[in-house]
Amino acid sequence: MAEDIIAQYLSSCISSSDPRQQRVAVFERVRDLPYHFPASRDPAEVIAQGRGSCSGKHYLLGELFRRIGVPVRHMICTQRFNESPLAFPDAMQATLRKNEIVDLHDFLRIRVDGKWIDIDATWPSNLREFGFPVNDEWDGCRPMGLSVVPDEISMTETDPERLKEELLSKLTQRQRTQRKDFLLALSAWVNELAAETQRDVDRS
């Protein structure tokens, strides 16, 4: 059943036999899934729910890339929300002034024309107007900027979920709790912005 869901989703993404256009099409479809935390990391569940966190969106995108013949590496980097350029709401800014919020961010590296390039589909294009670093003009060949300021970077070609859980286990309980609370606040804020954008579209 899951295989059917993913196959149908891939078929709905692509309308060209050109490899570059296929890469762009699957990237843009996954990028524009709404960001939500917490959410399933399972690709079929991400499709069914129509939303995902950075993990779920990149697990799905990695699976789609593989199915069109693109080699994929799953990447995880540590990052601190304190270093983010985003204009967080006041309550989130207050949290950052009091605490260092450590996170683990998923992204991909894919092999294109003999080179490994970074891919980040975290933020949907409707968040561009709010200052989010959206990757919305990808040509299918060039590396992208990441949606975070990375610290240490780790890679796996096999089981990204296991690697992420191992890295999360190295955080203290306090760090894990602060991370979860901040991601919940981030998800709520992003959903509010997306709803604002939709209201503008409906009025136009």
Coordinates of C-alpha atoms in Angstrom, one line a residue:
M1 CA 0.0 0.0 0.0
A2 CA 2.8 2.4 0.9
E3 CA 4.6 1.6 -2.3
D4 CA 1.5 2.4 -4.3
I5 CA 1.0 5.8 -2.5
I6 CA 4.6 6.8 -3.2
A7 CA 4.5 5.6 -6.8
Q8 CA 1.2 7.5 -7.4
Y9 CA 2.7 10.6 -5.8
L10 CA 5.8 10.4 -8.0
S11 CA 3.7 10.0 -11.1
S12 CA 1.7 13.1 -10.2
C13 CA 4.9 15.1 -9.7
I14 CA 6.5 14.6 -13.0
S15 CA 5.3 15.3 -16.6
S16 CA 8.6 15.3 -18.4
S17 CA 11.2 12.7 -19.4
D18 CA 14.0 15.2 -18.9
P19 CA 16.0 14.3 -15.8
R20 CA 16.7 17.9 -14.8
Q21 CA 13.0 18.8 -15.1
Q22 CA 12.1 15.7 -13.1
R23 CA 14.5 16.7 -10.3
V24 CA 13.0 20.2 -10.1
A25 CA 9.4 18.9 -10.2
V26 CA 9.8 16.5 -7.3
F27 CA 11.8 19.0 -5.3
E28 CA 9.2 21.8 -5.7
R29 CA 6.3 19.4 -4.8
V30 CA 7.9 18.3 -1.6
R31 CA 9.2 21.8 -0.7
D32 CA 5.7 23.2 -0.9
L33 CA 4.2 20.7 1.6
P34 CA 3.4 22.7 4.7
Y35 CA 6.0 22.5 7.5
H36 CA 4.6 20.9 10.6
F37 CA 6.1 19.5 13.9
P38 CA 5.6 16.9 15.1
A39 CA 4.8 14.8 12.0
S40 CA 5.6 11.4 10.7
R41 CA 8.9 10.7 9.2
D42 CA 7.5 7.9 7.0
P43 CA 7.3 9.0 3.3
A44 CA 3.9 7.4 2.7
E45 CA 2.5 9.1 5.9
V46 CA 3.9 12.4 4.9
I47 CA 2.1 12.1 1.6
A48 CA -1.1 11.0 3.3
Q49 CA -1.0 13.8 5.8
G50 CA 0.1 16.4 3.3
R51 CA 2.7 18.0 5.6
G52 CA 6.0 17.2 7.3
S53 CA 8.9 18.3 9.4
C54 CA 12.4 18.7 8.0
S55 CA 12.9 15.0 8.6
G56 CA 9.7 13.8 7.0
K57 CA 10.0 16.1 4.0
H58 CA 13.5 15.1 3.3
Y59 CA 12.9 11.4 3.8
L60 CA 10.1 11.6 1.2
L61 CA 12.2 13.7 -1.2
G62 CA 15.1 11.3 -0.9
E63 CA 12.8 8.4 -1.8
L64 CA 11.5 10.3 -4.8
F65 CA 14.9 11.2 -6.0
R66 CA 16.1 7.6 -5.8
R67 CA 13.1 6.4 -7.8
I68 CA 14.1 8.7 -10.7
G69 CA 17.7 7.5 -10.5
V70 CA 19.3 10.2 -8.4
P71 CA 21.9 9.1 -5.8
V72 CA 21.1 10.4 -2.4
R73 CA 22.9 11.0 0.9
H74 CA 20.9 11.9 4.0
M75 CA 22.6 14.7 6.0
I76 CA 22.0 15.9 9.5
C77 CA 23.6 19.0 11.0
T78 CA 23.5 20.5 14.5
Q79 CA 22.3 24.1 14.6
R80 CA 21.3 26.7 17.1
F81 CA 18.1 28.6 16.6
N82 CA 19.9 31.5 18.4
E83 CA 21.9 32.0 15.2
S84 CA 18.9 32.0 12.9
P85 CA 18.2 35.2 10.9
L86 CA 14.4 34.6 11.2
A87 CA 12.4 37.3 12.9
F88 CA 10.7 35.1 15.4
P89 CA 7.7 36.3 17.4
D90 CA 8.4 38.1 20.7
A91 CA 7.7 35.1 22.9
M92 CA 10.2 32.9 20.9
Q93 CA 12.8 35.7 20.9
A94 CA 12.4 35.8 24.7
T95 CA 13.1 32.1 24.9
L96 CA 16.2 32.5 22.8
R97 CA 17.5 35.3 25.0
K98 CA 17.3 33.0 28.0
N99 CA 18.4 29.7 26.4
E100 CA 20.6 28.2 23.7
I101 CA 18.2 26.1 21.6
V102 CA 20.1 23.2 19.9
D103 CA 18.4 21.4 17.0
L104 CA 19.2 18.6 14.6
H105 CA 18.3 19.6 11.0
D106 CA 17.8 17.1 8.1
F107 CA 18.8 17.9 4.5
L108 CA 20.0 16.0 1.5
R109 CA 23.0 15.7 -0.8
I110 CA 22.3 14.4 -4.3
R111 CA 24.7 13.6 -7.1
V112 CA 24.2 15.6 -10.2
D113 CA 26.6 15.8 -13.1
G114 CA 29.3 14.0 -11.0
K115 CA 29.0 16.4 -8.1
W116 CA 27.3 16.2 -4.7
I117 CA 25.1 19.2 -4.0
D118 CA 23.1 20.3 -1.0
I119 CA 19.3 20.2 -1.2
D120 CA 17.0 21.8 1.4
A121 CA 13.2 21.6 1.0
T122 CA 12.2 22.7 4.5
W123 CA 10.4 25.9 3.9
P124 CA 7.4 26.1 1.4
S125 CA 7.5 29.0 -1.1
N126 CA 4.6 30.8 0.6
L127 CA 6.9 31.7 3.5
R128 CA 9.3 33.7 1.3
E129 CA 7.4 37.0 1.9
F130 CA 8.0 36.6 5.7
G131 CA 11.7 36.4 5.3
F132 CA 12.2 32.6 5.3
P133 CA 15.2 31.3 3.3
V134 CA 13.1 29.5 0.7
N135 CA 14.8 27.7 -2.2
D136 CA 12.4 28.7 -4.9
E137 CA 14.4 29.2 -8.0
W138 CA 16.3 25.9 -8.3
D139 CA 17.5 24.9 -11.7
G140 CA 18.0 21.3 -11.0
C141 CA 21.7 21.4 -11.0
R142 CA 23.1 24.0 -8.5
P143 CA 23.6 23.5 -4.8
M144 CA 21.2 25.2 -2.5
G145 CA 21.6 27.3 0.7
L146 CA 20.5 25.5 3.8
S147 CA 17.6 26.8 5.9
V148 CA 19.8 26.9 9.0
V149 CA 23.3 27.9 10.0
P150 CA 25.0 24.5 10.3
D151 CA 27.5 23.4 12.9
E152 CA 28.7 19.8 12.8
I153 CA 27.4 17.8 9.8
S154 CA 26.8 14.0 9.8
M155 CA 25.9 11.7 6.8
T156 CA 24.3 8.4 6.3
E157 CA 23.4 6.6 3.1
T158 CA 21.4 3.9 4.9
D159 CA 19.2 4.8 8.0
P160 CA 18.8 8.5 8.6
E161 CA 16.2 8.0 11.3
R162 CA 18.6 5.8 13.4
L163 CA 21.4 8.4 13.0
K164 CA 19.0 11.2 14.1
E165 CA 17.9 9.3 17.2
E166 CA 21.5 8.6 18.1
L167 CA 22.4 12.3 17.8
L168 CA 19.3 13.3 19.7
S169 CA 20.3 11.0 22.5
K170 CA 23.5 12.9 23.0
L171 CA 21.6 16.0 24.0
T172 CA 20.7 16.5 27.6
Q173 CA 17.1 16.0 28.7
R174 CA 16.8 19.8 29.2
Q175 CA 18.1 20.4 25.7
R176 CA 15.7 17.9 24.2
T177 CA 12.8 19.4 26.1
Q178 CA 13.7 23.0 25.0
R179 CA 14.2 21.8 21.4
K180 CA 10.7 20.2 21.4
D181 CA 9.0 23.2 22.9
F182 CA 10.7 25.6 20.5
L183 CA 9.8 23.4 17.4
L184 CA 6.2 23.3 18.6
A185 CA 6.2 27.1 18.8
L186 CA 7.9 27.4 15.4
S187 CA 5.3 25.1 13.8
A188 CA 2.4 27.1 15.3
W189 CA 3.9 30.3 14.0
V190 CA 4.5 28.9 10.5
N191 CA 1.0 27.7 10.4
E192 CA -0.3 31.2 11.3
L193 CA 1.7 32.7 8.6
A194 CA 0.5 30.2 6.0
A195 CA -3.1 30.9 7.1
E196 CA -2.5 34.6 6.7
T197 CA -1.2 34.1 3.2
Q198 CA -4.2 31.9 2.3
R199 CA -6.6 34.6 3.6
D200 CA -4.9 37.1 1.3
V201 CA -5.2 34.8 -1.6
D202 CA -8.9 34.2 -0.9
R203 CA -9.6 38.0 -0.7
S204 CA -7.8 38.7 -4.0

